[in-house]
Tab-separated table of C-alpha atoms and ligand atoms in Angstrom:
chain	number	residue	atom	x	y	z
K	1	UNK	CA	51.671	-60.981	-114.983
K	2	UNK	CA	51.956	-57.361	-114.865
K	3	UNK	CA	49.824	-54.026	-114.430
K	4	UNK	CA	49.864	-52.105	-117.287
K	5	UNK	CA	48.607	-48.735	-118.510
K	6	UNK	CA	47.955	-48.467	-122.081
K	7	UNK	CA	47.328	-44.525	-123.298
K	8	UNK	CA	45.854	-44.264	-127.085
K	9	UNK	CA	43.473	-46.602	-128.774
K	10	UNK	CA	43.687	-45.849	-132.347
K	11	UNK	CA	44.264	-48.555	-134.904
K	12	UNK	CA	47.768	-49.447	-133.703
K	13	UNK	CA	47.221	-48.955	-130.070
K	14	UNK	CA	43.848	-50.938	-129.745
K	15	UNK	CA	45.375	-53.929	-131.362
K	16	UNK	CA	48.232	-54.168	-128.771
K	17	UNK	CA	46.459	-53.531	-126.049
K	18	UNK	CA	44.098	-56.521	-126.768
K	19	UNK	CA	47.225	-58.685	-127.166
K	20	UNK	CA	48.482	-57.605	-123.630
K	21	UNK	CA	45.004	-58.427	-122.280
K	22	UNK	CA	44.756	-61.831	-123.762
K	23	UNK	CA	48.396	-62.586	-122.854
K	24	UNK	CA	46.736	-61.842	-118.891
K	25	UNK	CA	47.772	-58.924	-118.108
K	26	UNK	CA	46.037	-56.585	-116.090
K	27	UNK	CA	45.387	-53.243	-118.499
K	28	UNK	CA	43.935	-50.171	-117.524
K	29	UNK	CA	42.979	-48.274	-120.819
K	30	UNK	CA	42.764	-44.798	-121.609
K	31	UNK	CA	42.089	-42.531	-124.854
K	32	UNK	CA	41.242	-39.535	-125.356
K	33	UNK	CA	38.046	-40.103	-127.314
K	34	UNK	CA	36.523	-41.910	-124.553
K	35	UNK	CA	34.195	-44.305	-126.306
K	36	UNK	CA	36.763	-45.853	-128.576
K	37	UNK	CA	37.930	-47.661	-124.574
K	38	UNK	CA	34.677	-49.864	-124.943
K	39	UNK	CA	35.941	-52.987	-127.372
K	40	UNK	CA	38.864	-53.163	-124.894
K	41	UNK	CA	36.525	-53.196	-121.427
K	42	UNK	CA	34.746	-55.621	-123.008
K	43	UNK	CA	38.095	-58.008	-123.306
K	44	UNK	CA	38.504	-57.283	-120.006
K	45	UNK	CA	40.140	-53.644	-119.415
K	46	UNK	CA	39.616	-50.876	-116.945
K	47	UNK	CA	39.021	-48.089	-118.703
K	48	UNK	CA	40.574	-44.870	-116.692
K	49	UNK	CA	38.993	-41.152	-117.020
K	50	UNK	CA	42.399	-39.451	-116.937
K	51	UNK	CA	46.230	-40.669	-118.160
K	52	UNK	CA	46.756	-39.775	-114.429
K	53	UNK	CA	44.255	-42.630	-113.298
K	54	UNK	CA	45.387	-45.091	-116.104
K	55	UNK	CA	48.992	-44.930	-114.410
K	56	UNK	CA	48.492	-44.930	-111.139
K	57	UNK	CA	48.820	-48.599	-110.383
K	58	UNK	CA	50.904	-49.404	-113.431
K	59	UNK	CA	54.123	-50.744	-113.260
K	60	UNK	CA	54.667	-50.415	-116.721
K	61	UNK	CA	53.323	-47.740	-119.008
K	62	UNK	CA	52.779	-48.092	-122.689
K	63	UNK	CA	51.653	-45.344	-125.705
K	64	UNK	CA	51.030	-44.814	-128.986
K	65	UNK	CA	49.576	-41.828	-130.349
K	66	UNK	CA	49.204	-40.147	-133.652
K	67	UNK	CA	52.299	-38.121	-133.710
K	68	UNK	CA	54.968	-35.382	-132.054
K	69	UNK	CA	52.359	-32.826	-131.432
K	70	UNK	CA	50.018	-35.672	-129.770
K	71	UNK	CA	52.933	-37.195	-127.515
K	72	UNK	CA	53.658	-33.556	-126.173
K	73	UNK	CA	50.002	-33.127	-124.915
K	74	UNK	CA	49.967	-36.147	-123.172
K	75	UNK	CA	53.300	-36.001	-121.553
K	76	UNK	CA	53.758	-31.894	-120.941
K	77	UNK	CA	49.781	-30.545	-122.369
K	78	UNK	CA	46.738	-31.616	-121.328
K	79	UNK	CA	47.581	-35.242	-120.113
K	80	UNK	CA	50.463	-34.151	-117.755
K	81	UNK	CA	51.462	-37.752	-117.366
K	82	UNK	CA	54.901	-36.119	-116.453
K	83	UNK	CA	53.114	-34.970	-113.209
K	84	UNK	CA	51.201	-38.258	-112.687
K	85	UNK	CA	54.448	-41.187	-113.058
K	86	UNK	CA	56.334	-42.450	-110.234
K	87	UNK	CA	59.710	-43.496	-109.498
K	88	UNK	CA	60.180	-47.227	-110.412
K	89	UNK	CA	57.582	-47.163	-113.448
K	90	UNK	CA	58.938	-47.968	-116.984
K	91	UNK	CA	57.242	-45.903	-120.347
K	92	UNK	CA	57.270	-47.390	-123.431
K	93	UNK	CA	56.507	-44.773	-126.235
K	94	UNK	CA	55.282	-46.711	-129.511
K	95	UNK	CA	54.562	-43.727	-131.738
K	96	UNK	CA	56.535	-42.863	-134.595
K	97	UNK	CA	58.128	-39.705	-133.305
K	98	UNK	CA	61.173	-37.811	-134.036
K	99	UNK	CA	64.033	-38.908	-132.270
K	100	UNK	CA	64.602	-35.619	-130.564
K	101	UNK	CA	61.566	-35.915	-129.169
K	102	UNK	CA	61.992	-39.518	-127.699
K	103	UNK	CA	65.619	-37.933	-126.252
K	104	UNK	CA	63.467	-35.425	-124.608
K	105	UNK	CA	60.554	-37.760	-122.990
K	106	UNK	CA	63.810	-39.695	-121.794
K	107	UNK	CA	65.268	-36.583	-119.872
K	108	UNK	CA	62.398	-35.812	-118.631
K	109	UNK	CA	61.044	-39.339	-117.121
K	110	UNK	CA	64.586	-39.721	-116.105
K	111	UNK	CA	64.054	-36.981	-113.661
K	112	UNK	CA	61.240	-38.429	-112.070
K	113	UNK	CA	63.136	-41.741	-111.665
K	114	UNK	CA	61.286	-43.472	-114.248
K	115	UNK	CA	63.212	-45.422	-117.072
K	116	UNK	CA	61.652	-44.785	-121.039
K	117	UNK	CA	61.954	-47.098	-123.909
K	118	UNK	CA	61.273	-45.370	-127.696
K	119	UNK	CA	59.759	-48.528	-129.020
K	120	UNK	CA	58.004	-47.595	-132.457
K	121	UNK	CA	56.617	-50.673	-134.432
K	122	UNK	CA	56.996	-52.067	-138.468
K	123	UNK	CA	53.366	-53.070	-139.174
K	124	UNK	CA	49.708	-51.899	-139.427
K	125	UNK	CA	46.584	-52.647	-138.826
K	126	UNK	CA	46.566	-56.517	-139.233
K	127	UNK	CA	50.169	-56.696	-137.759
K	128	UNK	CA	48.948	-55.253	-134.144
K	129	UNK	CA	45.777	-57.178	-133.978
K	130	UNK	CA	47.425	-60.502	-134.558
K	131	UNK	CA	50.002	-59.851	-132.333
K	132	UNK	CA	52.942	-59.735	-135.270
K	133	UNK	CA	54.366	-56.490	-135.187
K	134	UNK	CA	58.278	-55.722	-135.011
K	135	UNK	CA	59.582	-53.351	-132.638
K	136	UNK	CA	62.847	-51.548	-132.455
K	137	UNK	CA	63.654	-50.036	-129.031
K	138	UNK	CA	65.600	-47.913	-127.819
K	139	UNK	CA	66.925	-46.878	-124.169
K	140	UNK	CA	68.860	-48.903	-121.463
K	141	UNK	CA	69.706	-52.360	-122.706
K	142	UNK	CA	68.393	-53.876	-118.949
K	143	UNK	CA	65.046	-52.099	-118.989
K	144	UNK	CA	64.814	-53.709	-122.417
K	145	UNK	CA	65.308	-57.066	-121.468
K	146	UNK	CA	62.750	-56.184	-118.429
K	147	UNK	CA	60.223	-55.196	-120.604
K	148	UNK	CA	60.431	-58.267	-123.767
K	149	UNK	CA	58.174	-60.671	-122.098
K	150	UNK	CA	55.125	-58.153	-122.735
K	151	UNK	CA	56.473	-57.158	-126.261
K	152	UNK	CA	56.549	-60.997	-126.968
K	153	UNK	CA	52.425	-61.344	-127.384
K	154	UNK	CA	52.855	-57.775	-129.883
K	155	UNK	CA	55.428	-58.440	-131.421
K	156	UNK	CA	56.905	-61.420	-134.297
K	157	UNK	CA	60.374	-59.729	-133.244
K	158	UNK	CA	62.122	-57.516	-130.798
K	159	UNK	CA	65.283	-55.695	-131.904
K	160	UNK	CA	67.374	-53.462	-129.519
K	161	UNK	CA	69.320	-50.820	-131.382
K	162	UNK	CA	71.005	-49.238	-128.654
K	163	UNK	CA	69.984	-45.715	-126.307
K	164	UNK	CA	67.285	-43.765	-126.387
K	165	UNK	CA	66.420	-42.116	-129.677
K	166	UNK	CA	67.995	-45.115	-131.760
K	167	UNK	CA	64.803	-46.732	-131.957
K	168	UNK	CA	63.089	-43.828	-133.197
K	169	UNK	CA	65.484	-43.439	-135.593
K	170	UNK	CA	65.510	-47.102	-137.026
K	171	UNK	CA	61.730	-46.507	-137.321
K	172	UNK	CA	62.155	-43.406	-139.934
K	173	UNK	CA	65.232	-45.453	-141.218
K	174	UNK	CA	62.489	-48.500	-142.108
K	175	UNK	CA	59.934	-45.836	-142.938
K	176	UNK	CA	61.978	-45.093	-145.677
K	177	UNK	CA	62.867	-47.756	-147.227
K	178	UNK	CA	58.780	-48.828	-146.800
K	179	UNK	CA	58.221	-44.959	-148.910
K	180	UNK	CA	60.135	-46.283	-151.640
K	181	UNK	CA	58.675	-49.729	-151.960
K	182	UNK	CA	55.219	-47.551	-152.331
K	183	UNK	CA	56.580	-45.523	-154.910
K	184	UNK	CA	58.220	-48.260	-157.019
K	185	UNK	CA	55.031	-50.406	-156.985
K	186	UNK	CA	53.018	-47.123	-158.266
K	187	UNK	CA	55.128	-46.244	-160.659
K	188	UNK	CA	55.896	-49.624	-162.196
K	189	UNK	CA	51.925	-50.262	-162.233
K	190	UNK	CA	50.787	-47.350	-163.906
K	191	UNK	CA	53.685	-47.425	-166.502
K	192	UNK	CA	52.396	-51.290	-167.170
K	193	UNK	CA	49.495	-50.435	-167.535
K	194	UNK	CA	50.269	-47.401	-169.737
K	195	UNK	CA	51.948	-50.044	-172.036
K	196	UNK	CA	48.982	-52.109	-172.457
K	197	UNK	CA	50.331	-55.180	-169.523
K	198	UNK	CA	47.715	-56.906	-167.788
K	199	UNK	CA	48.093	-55.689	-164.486
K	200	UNK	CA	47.610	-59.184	-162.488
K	201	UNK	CA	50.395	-60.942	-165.022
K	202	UNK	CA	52.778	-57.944	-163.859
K	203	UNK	CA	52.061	-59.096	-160.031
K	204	UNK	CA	52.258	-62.302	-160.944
K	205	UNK	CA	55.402	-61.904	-162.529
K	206	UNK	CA	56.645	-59.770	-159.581
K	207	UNK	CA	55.364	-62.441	-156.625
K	208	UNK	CA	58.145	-64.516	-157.784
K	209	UNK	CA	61.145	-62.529	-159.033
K	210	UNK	CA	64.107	-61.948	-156.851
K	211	UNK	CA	63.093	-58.537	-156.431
K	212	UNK	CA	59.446	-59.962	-154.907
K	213	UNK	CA	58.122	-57.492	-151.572
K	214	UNK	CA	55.556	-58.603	-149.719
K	215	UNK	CA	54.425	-54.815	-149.966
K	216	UNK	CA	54.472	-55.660	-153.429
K	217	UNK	CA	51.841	-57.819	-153.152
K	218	UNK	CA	49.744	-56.469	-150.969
K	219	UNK	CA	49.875	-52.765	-151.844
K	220	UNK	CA	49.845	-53.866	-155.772
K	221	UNK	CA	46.799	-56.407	-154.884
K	222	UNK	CA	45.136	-53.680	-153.406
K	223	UNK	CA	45.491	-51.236	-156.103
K	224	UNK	CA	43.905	-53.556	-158.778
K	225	UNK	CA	40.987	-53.833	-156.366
K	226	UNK	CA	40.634	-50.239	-155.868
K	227	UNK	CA	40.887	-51.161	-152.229
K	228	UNK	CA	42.406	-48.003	-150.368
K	229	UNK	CA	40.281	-49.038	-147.158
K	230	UNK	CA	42.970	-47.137	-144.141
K	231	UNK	CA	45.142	-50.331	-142.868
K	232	UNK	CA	47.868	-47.128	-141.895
K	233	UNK	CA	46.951	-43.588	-143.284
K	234	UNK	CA	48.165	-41.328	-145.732
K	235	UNK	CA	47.965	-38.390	-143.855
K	236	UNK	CA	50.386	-40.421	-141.065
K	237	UNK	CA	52.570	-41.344	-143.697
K	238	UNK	CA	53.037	-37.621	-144.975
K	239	UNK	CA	53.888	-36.974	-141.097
K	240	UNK	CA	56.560	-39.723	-141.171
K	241	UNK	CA	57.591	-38.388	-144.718
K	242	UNK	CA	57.970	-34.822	-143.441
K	243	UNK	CA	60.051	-36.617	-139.749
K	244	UNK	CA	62.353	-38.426	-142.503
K	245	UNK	CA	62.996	-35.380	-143.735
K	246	UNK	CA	63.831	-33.487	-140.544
K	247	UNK	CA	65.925	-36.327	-139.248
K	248	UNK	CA	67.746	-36.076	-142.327
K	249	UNK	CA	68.190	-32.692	-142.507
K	250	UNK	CA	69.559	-32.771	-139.018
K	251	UNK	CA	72.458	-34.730	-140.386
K	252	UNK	CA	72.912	-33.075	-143.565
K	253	UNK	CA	71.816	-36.725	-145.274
K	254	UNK	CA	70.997	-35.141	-149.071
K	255	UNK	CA	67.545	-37.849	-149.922
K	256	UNK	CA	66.853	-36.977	-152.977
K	257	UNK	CA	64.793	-39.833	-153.838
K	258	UNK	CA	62.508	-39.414	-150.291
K	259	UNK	CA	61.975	-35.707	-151.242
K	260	UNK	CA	59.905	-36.734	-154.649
K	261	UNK	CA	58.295	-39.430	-152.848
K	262	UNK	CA	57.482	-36.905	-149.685
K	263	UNK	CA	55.879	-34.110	-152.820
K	264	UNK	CA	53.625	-37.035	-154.238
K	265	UNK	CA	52.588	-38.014	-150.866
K	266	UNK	CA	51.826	-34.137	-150.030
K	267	UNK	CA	49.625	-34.269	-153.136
K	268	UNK	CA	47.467	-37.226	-152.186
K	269	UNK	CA	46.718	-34.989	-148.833
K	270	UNK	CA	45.848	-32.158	-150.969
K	271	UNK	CA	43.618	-34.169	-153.059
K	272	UNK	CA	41.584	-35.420	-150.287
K	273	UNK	CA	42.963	-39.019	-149.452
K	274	UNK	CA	44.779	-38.392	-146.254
K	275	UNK	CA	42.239	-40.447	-144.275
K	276	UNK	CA	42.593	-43.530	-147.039
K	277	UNK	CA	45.219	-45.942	-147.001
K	278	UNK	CA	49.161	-44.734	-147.464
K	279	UNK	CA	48.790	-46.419	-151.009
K	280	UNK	CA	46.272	-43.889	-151.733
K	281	UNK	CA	49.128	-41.612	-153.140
K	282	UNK	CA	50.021	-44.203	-155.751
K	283	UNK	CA	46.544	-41.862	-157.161
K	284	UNK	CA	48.930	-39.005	-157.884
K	285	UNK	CA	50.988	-41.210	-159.951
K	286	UNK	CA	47.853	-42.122	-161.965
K	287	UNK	CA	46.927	-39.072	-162.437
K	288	UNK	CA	50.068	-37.841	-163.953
K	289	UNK	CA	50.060	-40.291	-166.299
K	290	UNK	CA	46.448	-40.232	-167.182
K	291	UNK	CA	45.234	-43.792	-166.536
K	292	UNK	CA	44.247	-45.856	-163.914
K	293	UNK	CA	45.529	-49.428	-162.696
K	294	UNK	CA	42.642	-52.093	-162.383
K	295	UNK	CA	42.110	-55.518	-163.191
P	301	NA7	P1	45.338	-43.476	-135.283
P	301	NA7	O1	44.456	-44.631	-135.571
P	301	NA7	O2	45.099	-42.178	-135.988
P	301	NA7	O3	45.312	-43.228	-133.697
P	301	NA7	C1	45.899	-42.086	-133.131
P	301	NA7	C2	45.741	-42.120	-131.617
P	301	NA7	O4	46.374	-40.929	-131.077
P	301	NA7	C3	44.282	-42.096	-131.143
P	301	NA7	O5	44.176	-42.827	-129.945
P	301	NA7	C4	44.068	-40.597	-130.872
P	301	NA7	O6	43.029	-40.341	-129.960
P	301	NA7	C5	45.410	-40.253	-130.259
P	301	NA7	N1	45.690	-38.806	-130.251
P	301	NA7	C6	45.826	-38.002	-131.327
P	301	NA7	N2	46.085	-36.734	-130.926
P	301	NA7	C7	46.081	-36.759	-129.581
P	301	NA7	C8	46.314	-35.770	-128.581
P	301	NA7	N3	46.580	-34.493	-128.912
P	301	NA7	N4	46.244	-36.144	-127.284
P	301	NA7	C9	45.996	-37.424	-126.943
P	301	NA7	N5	45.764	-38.425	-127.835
P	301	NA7	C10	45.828	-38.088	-129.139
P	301	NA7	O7	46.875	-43.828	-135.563
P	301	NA7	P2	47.558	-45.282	-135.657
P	301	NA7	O8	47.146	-46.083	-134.482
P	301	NA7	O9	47.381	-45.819	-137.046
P	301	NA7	O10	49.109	-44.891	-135.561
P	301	NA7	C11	49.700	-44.641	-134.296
P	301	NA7	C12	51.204	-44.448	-134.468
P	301	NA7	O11	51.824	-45.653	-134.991
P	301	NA7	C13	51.592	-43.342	-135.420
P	301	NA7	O12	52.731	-42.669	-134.944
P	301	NA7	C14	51.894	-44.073	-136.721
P	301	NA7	O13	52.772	-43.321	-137.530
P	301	NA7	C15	52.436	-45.402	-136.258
P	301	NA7	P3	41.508	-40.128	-130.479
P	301	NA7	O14	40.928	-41.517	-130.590
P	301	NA7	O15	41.595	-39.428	-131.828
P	301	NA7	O16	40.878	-39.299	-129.442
């Protein structure tokens, strides 16, 4: 079993580090909102007052934070965890970041003699708390294989993709494809509704075609229950909308399609929904069209 530091409890982060506790492992626990560390002490974790203290027995370290701006506080900012890591230790970074940012966390570790993994996740809420997330690393293909046996009890699968910044990059590659899966389910519910379709017999219809999603199903069921409860939220999805972007932009990639989705999704934030559920910008569709889908 290993000693592990896990920095960032929000919905993603809280569910895996539960995993890596009931999988034995001994966690130390830190976020920066210091009550949201309880749930996890009471599985079992030591809750540290500092990133410093969270590492300092750890042999492997493991994040996941909100975003770019929130990885730079805790490595460079506030958390200096740069400062606190020592030669030997492996970091994982599980946010969805850009991947110039996980190149630069892997110079930088690499000059303190510790190895880094970009290991950003496919899945939400329900994914990390049951343990069924898939990950897509990258970094050295050794300090991968070191490091699967405590991705097994996160993760359904594990999928190296080569050095550092290629896992980052498959994330926004996914995070695409997820953008338009969103959009197509909004737009083909509100234009069945428009047209008089029961919205249930279009889901129904669409469970079993051979162009069935199971984001199809869940986003669409959750639309006709008006159920835009925060599983992953909007305003994270307009930051991974905005990283697409920039990623693409990098290498002059023209995404046409991912810049209308990216100016509906930058309405819903304007609107008010960036705390709801990423589905919440399906609402902007709605309202261009005037109606509303609900069973
Ligand atoms: P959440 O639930 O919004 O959690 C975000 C976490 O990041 C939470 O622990 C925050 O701490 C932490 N955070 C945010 N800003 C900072 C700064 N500046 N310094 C330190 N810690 C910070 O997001 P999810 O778990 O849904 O998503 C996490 C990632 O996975 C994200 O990249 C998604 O796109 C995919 P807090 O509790 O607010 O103090």
């Amino acid at each position: 079993m290993s000693t592990i530091a896990y920095l960032g409890l929000g919905i993603m982060g809280r569910g895996m580090a539960a995993n890596l506790l009931k999988a034995g492992h001994g966690v130390t626990v830190w976020n920066r909102t210091a009550e949201r560390c309880a749930p996890l002490v009471a599985l079992g974790a030591r809750q540290a007052a500092t990133p410093a203290h969270a590492v300092a027995d750890a042999e492997v370290v493991l994040y996941c934070l909100s975003d770019d701006h929130a990885v730079e506080d805790l490595v460079w900012g506030e958390g200096r965890l740069i400062d606190a890591v020592r030669p030997g230790q492996i970091v994982l970074d599980m946010t969805t970041v850009h991947p110039n940012t996980s190149r630069k966390e892997s110079a930088a570790f690499a000059e303190k003699g510790v190895d880094f993994l970009d290991a950003p996740v496919f899945g939400s809420k329900n994914e990390a708390a049951n343990g069924g997330l898939w990950i897509v690393v990258g970094g050295k293909r050794e300090v991968y294989e070191t490091v699967l046996p405590l991705l097994e009890p996160l993760s359904e699968t594990t999928h190296y993709m080569g050095e550092n910044g290629r896992g980052a990059s498959m994330k926004l590659v996914g995070n695409l494809v997820v953008a338009f899966q969103l959009e197509a389910i909004g737009e083909a519910m509100v234009l069945a509704t428009k047209a008089g379709l029961d919205p249930r017999d279009v889901l129904g219809v669409l469970h079993v075609t051979d162009f069935k999603s199971p984001i199809f199903d869940g986003v669409g069921g959750a639309l006709v229950r008006r159920d835009f409860d925060v599983n992953f939220a909007l305003k994270l999805m307009l930051k991974d909308a905005n990283l697409i972007a920039s990623f693409a932009q990098d290498l002059n990639v023209p995404l046409p399609g991912g810049a209308a989705i990216r100016e509906n999704i930058k309405v819903g934030v304007n609107r008010g929904w960036g705390e709801e559920n990423a589905s919440a910008f399906i609402k902007v569709i709605e309202e261009g069209a005037g109606v509303q889908v609900k069973a």
